[in-house]
Short mmCIF file of C-alpha atoms in Angstrom, two decimals:
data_model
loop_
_atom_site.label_atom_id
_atom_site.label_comp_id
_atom_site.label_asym_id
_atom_site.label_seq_id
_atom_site.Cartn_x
_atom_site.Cartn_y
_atom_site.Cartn_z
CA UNK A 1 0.00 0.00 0.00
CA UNK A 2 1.33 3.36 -0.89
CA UNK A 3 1.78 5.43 1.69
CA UNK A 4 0.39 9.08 1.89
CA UNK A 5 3.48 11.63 2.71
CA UNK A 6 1.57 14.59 1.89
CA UNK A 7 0.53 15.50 6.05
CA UNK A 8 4.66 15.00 6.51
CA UNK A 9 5.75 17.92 3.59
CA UNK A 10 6.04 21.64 4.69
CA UNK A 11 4.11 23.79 3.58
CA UNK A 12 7.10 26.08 1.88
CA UNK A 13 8.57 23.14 0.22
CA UNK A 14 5.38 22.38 -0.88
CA UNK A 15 4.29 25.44 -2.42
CA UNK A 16 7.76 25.30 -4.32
CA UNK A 17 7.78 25.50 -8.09
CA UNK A 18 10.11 23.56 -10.11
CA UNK A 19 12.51 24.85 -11.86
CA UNK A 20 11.14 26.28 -14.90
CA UNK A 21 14.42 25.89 -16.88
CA UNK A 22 15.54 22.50 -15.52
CA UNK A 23 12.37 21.47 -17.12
CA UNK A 24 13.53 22.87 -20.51
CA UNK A 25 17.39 20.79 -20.24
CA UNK A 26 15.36 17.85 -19.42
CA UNK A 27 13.32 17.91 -22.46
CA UNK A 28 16.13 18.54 -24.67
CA UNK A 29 18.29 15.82 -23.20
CA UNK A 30 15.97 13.55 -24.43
CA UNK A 31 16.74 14.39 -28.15
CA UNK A 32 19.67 14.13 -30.11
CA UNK A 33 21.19 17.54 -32.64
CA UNK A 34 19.97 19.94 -29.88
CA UNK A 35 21.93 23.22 -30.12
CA UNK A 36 21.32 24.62 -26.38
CA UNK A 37 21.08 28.23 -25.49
CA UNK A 38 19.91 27.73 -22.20
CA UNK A 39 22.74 26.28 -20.17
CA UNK A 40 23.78 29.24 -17.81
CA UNK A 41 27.46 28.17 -17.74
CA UNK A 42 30.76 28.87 -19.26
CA UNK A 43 31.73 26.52 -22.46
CA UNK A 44 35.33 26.70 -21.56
CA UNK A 45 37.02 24.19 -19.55
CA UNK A 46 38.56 24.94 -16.10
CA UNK A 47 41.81 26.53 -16.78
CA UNK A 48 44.59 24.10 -16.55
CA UNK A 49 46.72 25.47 -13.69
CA UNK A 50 44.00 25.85 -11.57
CA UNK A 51 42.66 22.19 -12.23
CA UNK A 52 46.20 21.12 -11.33
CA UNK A 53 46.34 23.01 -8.32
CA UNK A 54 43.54 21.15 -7.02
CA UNK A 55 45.14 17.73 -7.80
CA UNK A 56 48.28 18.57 -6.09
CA UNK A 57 46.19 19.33 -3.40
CA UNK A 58 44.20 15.81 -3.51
CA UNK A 59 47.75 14.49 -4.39
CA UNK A 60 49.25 16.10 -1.10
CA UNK A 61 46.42 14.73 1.30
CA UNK A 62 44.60 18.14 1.92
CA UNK A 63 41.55 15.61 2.12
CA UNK A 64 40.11 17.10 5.83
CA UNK A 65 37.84 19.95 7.02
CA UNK A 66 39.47 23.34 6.63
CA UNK A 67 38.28 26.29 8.82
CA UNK A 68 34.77 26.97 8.66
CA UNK A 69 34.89 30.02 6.36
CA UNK A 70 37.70 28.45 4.20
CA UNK A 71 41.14 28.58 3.76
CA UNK A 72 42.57 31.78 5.29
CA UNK A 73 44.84 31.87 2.35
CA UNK A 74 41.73 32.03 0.13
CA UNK A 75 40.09 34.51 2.48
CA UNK A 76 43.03 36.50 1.93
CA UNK A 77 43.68 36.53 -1.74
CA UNK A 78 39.67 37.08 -2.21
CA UNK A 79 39.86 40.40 0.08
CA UNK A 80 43.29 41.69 -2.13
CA UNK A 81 40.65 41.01 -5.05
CA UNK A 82 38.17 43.03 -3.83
CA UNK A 83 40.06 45.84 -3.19
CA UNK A 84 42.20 45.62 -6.25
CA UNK A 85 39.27 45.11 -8.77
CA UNK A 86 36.22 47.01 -6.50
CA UNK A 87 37.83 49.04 -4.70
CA UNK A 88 36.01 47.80 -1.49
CA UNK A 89 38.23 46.54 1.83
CA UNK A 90 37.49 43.51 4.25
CA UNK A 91 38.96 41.54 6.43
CA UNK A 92 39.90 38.04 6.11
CA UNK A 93 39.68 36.99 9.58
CA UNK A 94 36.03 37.96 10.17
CA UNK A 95 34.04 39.39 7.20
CA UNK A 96 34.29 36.52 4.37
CA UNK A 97 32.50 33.11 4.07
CA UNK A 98 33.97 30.68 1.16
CA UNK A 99 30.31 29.09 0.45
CA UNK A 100 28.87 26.38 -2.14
CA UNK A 101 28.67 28.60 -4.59
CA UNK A 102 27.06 31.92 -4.96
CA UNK A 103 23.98 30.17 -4.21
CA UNK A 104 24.53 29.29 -0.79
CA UNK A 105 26.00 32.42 -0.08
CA UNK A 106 22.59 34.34 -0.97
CA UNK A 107 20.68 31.47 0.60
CA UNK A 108 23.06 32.04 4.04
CA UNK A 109 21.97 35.91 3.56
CA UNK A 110 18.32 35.65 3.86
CA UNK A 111 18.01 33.42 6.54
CA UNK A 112 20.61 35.69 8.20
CA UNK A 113 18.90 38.42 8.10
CA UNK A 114 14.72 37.64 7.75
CA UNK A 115 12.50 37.41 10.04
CA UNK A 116 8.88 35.32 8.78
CA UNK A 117 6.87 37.53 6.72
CA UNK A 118 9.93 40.22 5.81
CA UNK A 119 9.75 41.40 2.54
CA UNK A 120 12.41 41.28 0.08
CA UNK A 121 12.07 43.49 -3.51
CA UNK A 122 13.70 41.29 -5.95
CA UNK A 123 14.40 43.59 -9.17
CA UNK A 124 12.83 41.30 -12.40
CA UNK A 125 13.31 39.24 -14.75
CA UNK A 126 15.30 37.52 -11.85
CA UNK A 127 17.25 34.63 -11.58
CA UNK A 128 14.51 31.81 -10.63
CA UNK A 129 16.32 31.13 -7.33
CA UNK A 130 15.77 33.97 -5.64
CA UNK A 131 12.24 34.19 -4.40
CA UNK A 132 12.37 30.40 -3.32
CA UNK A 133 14.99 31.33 -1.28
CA UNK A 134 13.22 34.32 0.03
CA UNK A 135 10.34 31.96 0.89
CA UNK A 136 12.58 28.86 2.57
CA UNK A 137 13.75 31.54 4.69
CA UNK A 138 10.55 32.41 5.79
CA UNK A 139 10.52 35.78 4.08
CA UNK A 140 8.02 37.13 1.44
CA UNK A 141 9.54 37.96 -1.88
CA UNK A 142 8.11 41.02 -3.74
CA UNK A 143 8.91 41.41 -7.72
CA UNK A 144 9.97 45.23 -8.59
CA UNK A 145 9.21 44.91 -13.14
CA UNK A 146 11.58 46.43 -15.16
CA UNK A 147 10.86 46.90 -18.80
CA UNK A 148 12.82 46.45 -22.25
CA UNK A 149 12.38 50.19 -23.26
CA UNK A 150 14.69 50.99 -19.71
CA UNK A 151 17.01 48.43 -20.94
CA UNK A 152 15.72 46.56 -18.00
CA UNK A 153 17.13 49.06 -15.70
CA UNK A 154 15.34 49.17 -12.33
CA UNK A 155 14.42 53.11 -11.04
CA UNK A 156 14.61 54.13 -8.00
CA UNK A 157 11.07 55.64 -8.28
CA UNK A 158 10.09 51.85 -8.70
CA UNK A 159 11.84 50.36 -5.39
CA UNK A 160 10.37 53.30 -3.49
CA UNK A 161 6.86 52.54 -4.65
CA UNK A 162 6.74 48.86 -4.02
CA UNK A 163 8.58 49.63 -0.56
CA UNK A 164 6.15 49.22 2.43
CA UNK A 165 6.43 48.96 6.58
CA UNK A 166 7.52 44.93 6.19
CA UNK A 167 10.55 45.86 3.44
CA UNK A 168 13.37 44.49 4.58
CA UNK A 169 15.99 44.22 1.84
CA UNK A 170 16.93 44.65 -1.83
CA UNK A 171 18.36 41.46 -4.11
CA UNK A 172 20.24 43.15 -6.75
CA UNK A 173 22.13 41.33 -9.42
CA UNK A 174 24.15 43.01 -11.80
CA UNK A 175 25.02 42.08 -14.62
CA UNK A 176 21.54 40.40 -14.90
CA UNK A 177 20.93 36.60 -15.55
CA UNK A 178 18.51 36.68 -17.55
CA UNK A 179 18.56 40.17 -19.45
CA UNK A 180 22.45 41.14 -18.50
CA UNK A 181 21.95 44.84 -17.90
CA UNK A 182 24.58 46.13 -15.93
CA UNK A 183 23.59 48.83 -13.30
CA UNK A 184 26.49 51.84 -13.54
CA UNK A 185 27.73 53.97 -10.85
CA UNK A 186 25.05 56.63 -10.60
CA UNK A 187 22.08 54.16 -10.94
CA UNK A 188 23.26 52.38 -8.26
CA UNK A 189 24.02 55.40 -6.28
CA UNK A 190 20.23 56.78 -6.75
CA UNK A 191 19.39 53.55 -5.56
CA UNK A 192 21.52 54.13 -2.51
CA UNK A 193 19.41 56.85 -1.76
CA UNK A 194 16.26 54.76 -1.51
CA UNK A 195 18.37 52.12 0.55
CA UNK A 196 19.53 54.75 2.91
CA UNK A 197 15.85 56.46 3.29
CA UNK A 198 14.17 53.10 4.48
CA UNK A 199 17.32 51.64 6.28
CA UNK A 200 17.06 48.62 4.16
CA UNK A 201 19.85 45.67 3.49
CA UNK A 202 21.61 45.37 0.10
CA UNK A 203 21.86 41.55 -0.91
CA UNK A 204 23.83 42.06 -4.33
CA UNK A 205 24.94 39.53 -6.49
CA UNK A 206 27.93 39.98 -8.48
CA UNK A 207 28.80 36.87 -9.42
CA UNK A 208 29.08 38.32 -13.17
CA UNK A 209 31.18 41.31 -12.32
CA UNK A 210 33.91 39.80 -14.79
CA UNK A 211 31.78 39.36 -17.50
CA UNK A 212 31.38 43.04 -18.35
CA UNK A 213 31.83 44.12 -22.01
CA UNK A 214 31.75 48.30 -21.98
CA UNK A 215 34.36 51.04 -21.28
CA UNK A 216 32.63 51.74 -18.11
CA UNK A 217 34.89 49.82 -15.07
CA UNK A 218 32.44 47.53 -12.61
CA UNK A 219 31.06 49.03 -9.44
CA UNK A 220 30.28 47.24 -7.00
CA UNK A 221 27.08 48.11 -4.94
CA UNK A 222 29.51 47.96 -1.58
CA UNK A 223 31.37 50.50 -3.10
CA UNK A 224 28.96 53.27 -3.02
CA UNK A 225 28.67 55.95 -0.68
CA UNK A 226 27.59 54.99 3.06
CA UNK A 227 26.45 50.62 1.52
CA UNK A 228 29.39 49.54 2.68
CA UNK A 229 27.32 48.85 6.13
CA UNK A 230 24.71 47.74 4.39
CA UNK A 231 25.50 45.21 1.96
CA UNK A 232 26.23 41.49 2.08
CA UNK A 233 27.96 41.26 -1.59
CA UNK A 234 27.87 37.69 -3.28
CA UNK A 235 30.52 36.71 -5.53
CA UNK A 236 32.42 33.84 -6.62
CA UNK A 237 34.39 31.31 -9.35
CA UNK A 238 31.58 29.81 -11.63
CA UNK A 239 31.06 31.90 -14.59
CA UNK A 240 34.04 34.62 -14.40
CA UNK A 241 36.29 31.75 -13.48
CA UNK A 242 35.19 28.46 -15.24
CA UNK A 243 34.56 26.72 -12.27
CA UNK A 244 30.80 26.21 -11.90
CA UNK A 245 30.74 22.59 -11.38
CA UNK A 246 33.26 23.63 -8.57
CA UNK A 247 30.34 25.04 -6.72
CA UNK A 248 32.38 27.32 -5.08
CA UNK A 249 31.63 30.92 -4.33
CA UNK A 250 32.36 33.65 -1.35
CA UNK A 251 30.06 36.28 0.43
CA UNK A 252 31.79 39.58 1.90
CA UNK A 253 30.18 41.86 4.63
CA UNK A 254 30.40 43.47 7.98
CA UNK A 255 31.51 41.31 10.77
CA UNK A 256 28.36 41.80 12.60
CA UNK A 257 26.34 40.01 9.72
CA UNK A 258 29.20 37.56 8.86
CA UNK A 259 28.92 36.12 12.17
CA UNK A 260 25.53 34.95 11.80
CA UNK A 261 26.13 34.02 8.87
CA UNK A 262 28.69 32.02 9.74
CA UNK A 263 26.96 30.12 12.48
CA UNK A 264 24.61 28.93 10.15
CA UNK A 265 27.06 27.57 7.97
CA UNK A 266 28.75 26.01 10.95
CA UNK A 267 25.59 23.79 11.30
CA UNK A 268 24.22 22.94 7.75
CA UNK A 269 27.79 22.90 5.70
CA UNK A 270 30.87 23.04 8.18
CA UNK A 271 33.24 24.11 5.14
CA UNK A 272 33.64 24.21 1.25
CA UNK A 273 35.97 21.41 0.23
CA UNK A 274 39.37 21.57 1.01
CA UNK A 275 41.31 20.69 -2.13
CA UNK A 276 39.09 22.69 -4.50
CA UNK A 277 39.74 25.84 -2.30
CA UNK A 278 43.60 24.93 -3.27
CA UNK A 279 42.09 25.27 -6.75
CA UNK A 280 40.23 28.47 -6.57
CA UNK A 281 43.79 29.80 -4.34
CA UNK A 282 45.62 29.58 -7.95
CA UNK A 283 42.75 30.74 -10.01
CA UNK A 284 42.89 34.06 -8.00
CA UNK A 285 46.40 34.58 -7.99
CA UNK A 286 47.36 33.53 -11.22
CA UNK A 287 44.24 32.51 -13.44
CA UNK A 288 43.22 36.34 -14.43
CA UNK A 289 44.96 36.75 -18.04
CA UNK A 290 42.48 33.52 -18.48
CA UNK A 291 39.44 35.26 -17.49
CA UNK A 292 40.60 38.36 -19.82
CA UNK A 293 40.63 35.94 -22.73
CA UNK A 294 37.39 34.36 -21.98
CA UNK A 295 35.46 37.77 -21.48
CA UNK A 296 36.78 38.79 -25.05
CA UNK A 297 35.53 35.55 -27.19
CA UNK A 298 32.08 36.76 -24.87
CA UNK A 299 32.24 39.91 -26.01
CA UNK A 300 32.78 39.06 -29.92
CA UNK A 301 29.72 36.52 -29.65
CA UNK A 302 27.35 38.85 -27.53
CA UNK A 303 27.85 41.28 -30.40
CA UNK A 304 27.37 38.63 -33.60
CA UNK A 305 24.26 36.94 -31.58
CA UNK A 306 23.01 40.72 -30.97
CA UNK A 307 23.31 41.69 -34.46
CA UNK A 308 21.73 38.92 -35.53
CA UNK A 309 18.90 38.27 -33.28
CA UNK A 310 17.70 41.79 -35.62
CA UNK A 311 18.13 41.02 -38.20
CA UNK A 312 16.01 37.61 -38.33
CA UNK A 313 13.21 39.96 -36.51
CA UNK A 314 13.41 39.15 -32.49
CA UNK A 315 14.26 42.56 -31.13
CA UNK A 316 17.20 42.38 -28.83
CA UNK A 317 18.99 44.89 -26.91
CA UNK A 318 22.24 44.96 -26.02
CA UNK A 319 23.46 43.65 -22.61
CA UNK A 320 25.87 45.12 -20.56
CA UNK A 321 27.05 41.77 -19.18
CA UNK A 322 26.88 37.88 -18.15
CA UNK A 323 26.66 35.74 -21.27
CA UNK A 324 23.15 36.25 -22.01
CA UNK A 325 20.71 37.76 -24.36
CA UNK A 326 17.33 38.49 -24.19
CA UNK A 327 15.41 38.92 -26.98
CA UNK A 328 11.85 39.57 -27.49
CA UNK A 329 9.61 37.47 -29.07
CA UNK A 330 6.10 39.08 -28.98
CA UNK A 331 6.40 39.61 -32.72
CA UNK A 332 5.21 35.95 -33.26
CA UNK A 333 2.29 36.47 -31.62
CA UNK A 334 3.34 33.07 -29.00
CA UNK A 335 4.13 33.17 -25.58
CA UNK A 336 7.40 32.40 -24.50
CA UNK A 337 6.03 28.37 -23.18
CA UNK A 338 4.82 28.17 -26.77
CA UNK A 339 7.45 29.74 -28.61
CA UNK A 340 10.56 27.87 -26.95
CA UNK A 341 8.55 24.35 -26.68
CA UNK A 342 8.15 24.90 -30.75
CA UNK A 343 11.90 26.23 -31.91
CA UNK A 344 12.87 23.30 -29.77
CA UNK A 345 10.44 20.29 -31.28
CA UNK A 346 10.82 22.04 -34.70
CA UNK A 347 14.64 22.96 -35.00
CA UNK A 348 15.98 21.28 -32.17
CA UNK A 349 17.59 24.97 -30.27
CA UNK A 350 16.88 24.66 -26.24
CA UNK A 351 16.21 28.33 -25.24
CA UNK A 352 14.78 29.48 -22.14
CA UNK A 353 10.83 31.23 -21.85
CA UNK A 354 11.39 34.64 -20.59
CA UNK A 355 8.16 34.00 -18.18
CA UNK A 356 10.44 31.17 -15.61
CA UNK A 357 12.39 34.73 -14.55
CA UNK A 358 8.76 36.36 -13.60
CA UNK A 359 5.97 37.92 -15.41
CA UNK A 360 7.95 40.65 -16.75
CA UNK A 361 9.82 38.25 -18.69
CA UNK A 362 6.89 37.06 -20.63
CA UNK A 363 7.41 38.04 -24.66
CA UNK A 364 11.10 37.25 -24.13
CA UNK A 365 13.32 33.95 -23.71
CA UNK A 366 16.65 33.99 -22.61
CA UNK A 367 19.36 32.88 -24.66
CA UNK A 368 23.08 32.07 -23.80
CA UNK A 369 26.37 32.87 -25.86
CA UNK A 370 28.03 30.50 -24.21
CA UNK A 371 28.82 28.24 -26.54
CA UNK A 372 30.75 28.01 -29.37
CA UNK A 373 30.33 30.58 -32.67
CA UNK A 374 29.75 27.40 -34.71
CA UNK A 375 26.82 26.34 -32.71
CA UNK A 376 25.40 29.82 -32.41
CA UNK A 377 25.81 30.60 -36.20
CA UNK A 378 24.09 27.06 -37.09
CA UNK A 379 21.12 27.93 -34.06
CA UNK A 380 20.89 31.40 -35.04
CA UNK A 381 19.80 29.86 -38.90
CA UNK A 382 17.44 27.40 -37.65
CA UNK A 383 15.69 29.95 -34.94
CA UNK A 384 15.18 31.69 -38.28
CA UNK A 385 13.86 29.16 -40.23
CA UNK A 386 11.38 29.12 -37.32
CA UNK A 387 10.15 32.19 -37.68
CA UNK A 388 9.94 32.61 -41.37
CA UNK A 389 8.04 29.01 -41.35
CA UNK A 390 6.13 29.73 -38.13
CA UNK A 391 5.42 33.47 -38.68
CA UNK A 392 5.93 34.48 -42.21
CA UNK A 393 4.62 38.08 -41.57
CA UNK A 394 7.95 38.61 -39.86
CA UNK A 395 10.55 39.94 -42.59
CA UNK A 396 13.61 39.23 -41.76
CA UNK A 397 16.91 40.81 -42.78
CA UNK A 398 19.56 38.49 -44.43
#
């Protein structure tokens, strides 16, 4: 007899969603010639020397528990990092976590920090995680829209209007997974403002910071004027780095938060492992002329896929940063369920519907450059073959 388990489930785990794109990589796993544009990770390999640093390390028997925020070596090279490349100073003896990944690190944040019912603005589209996490924490997540005509640039006139007595903190990510807009200096300072007015926390995600493609150098939201105090900034090695599968990442803040913080990791983690810290060690101190190469084959393919995505009719504006594009499809008169279930029967190309990053990202789907230009030049043909078969109102531009 089966039993019943439902009276045993939560009810915040049970009013989880799925993953709206783990359902896509599912479906196209199941066929063979799928181009995917939906895989948010780097197509490079793990540089070599920092692979090899971690099998030393293996090699050498670093095999046990390391202090529970990491390595202090790590701690240390990540805070030279920080203030080399943001400009922003802390110490590695009581303000940084090494996590499991960025994810952890945000997921450490909110149930440092929330208390039930707390409301967190989460700027959209948004990275699916984030509300989940909100809602595990026992917070309430509240969805700030931002539109394609803004370049997907949250106002601060937005925040403050969505901002009530319950607000408790911000989730920023820039550059943006899905859209990749990249907040500058003075938008993030006018949002400092808002921050400042309703003594909110910052929870900003940077793990993209390296993946930035203008003139413009990458500020980081601690960096502004009087956030120091009030940010817990989330970074790591997955996608500047090559090292997702690593799952390694770091949080930075004041000591007061970092100790909380840090007592929950004590309990649910104890530490990230020891000889891929070794790894990350040598991808800090030595692995950077790497990362410069990657972000330039990004750059070159963010601008062909850009281009093209015009030209075949999807309007597409230019992203700032990440390895993503976002392109809208409302043109075709589908939604973006229908019109990435169809490319993907039809022509085989996995992309991701805009709607999985929140109801501002319905018309759109979100595409990733992160693969190589072979693959994109062959997807970019069939996605237009799709719309000149599927919508032949659509002219299109060879």
């Amino acid at each position: 007899m089966k039993h019943d388990y439902a009276s045993y489930i939560s009810d915040t785990a049970k009013d989880l969603k799925p993953s709206g794109i783990r359902r896509f990589f599912d479906l196209a796993a199941q066929m063979e010639g799928v181009i995917s544009l939906g895989v948010g990770e780097p197509d490079f390999i793990t540089p070599w020397g920092t692979r090899e640093a971690a099998i030393l390390s293996l090699e050498q028997g670093y095999t046990s528990y390391t202090a529970n925020p990491g390595l202090f070596e790590l701690r240390q090279e990540i805070t030279n990092y920080l203030d080399s490349r943001f400009g922003v100073q802390y110490d590695p003896k009581n303000q940084i976590i090494v996590t499991i990944g960025a994810s952890q690190a945000i997921d450490l944040a909110f149930r440092a920090i929330l208390n039930q019912g707390d409301e967190v603005l989460i700027v959209e589209p948004a990275f699916v995680s984030y509300g989940p996490l909100v809602a595990i924490a026992g917070g309430t997540p509240v969805p700030v829209s931002t539109i394609a005509e803004n370049g997907f640039k949250v106002t601060p006139e937005q925040l403050e209007s969505a901002i009530t007595n319950r607000t408790k903190a911000i989730l920023l990510c820039s550059p943006n997974n899905p859209t990749g807009t990249t907040l500058n200096k003075a938008e993030l300072s006018a949002i400092a403002k808002i921050v400042e007015k309703h003594d909110l926390i910052v929870v900003s995600d940077e793990i993209y910071a390296e993946l930035l493609y203008e003139d413009e150098p990458y500020t980081s939201f601690s960096s502004v004027e009087g956030m120091y105090k009030r940010t817990i900034l989330i970074n790591g090695f997955s996608k500047g780095f090559a090292m997702t599968g690593w799952r390694l990442g770091f949080l930075a803040a004041p000591k007061e938060l970092v100790e909380v913080m840090l007592k929950i990791f004590q309990y649910t983690t104890m530490c990230a492992p020891h000889m891929l810290q070794h790894g990350a060690l040598e991808a800090m101190r030595n692995g950077y002329h790497e990362v410069e190469a990657m972000r330039a084959s990004y750059r070159r393919r963010r601008n062909y896929v850009v281009q093209t995505l015009n030209q075949i009719g999807l309007d597409c504006h230019t992203p700032g940063g990440a390895f993503y594009v976002f392109p809208s499809i409302k043109s075709t008169g589908l939604t973006s369920e229908q019109f990435a279930e169809e490319l993907l029967m039809q022509e085989k190309v996995a992309v991701v519907p805009g709607s999985v990053f929140g109801e501002s990202g319905e018309g759109y789907v979100r595409c990733s450059y992160a693969t190589s230009m072979q693959q994109l030049q062959e997807a970019l043909k069939r996605m237009q073959r799709f719309i000149e078969s599927r919508c032949p109102v659509i002219r299109t531009t060879p």
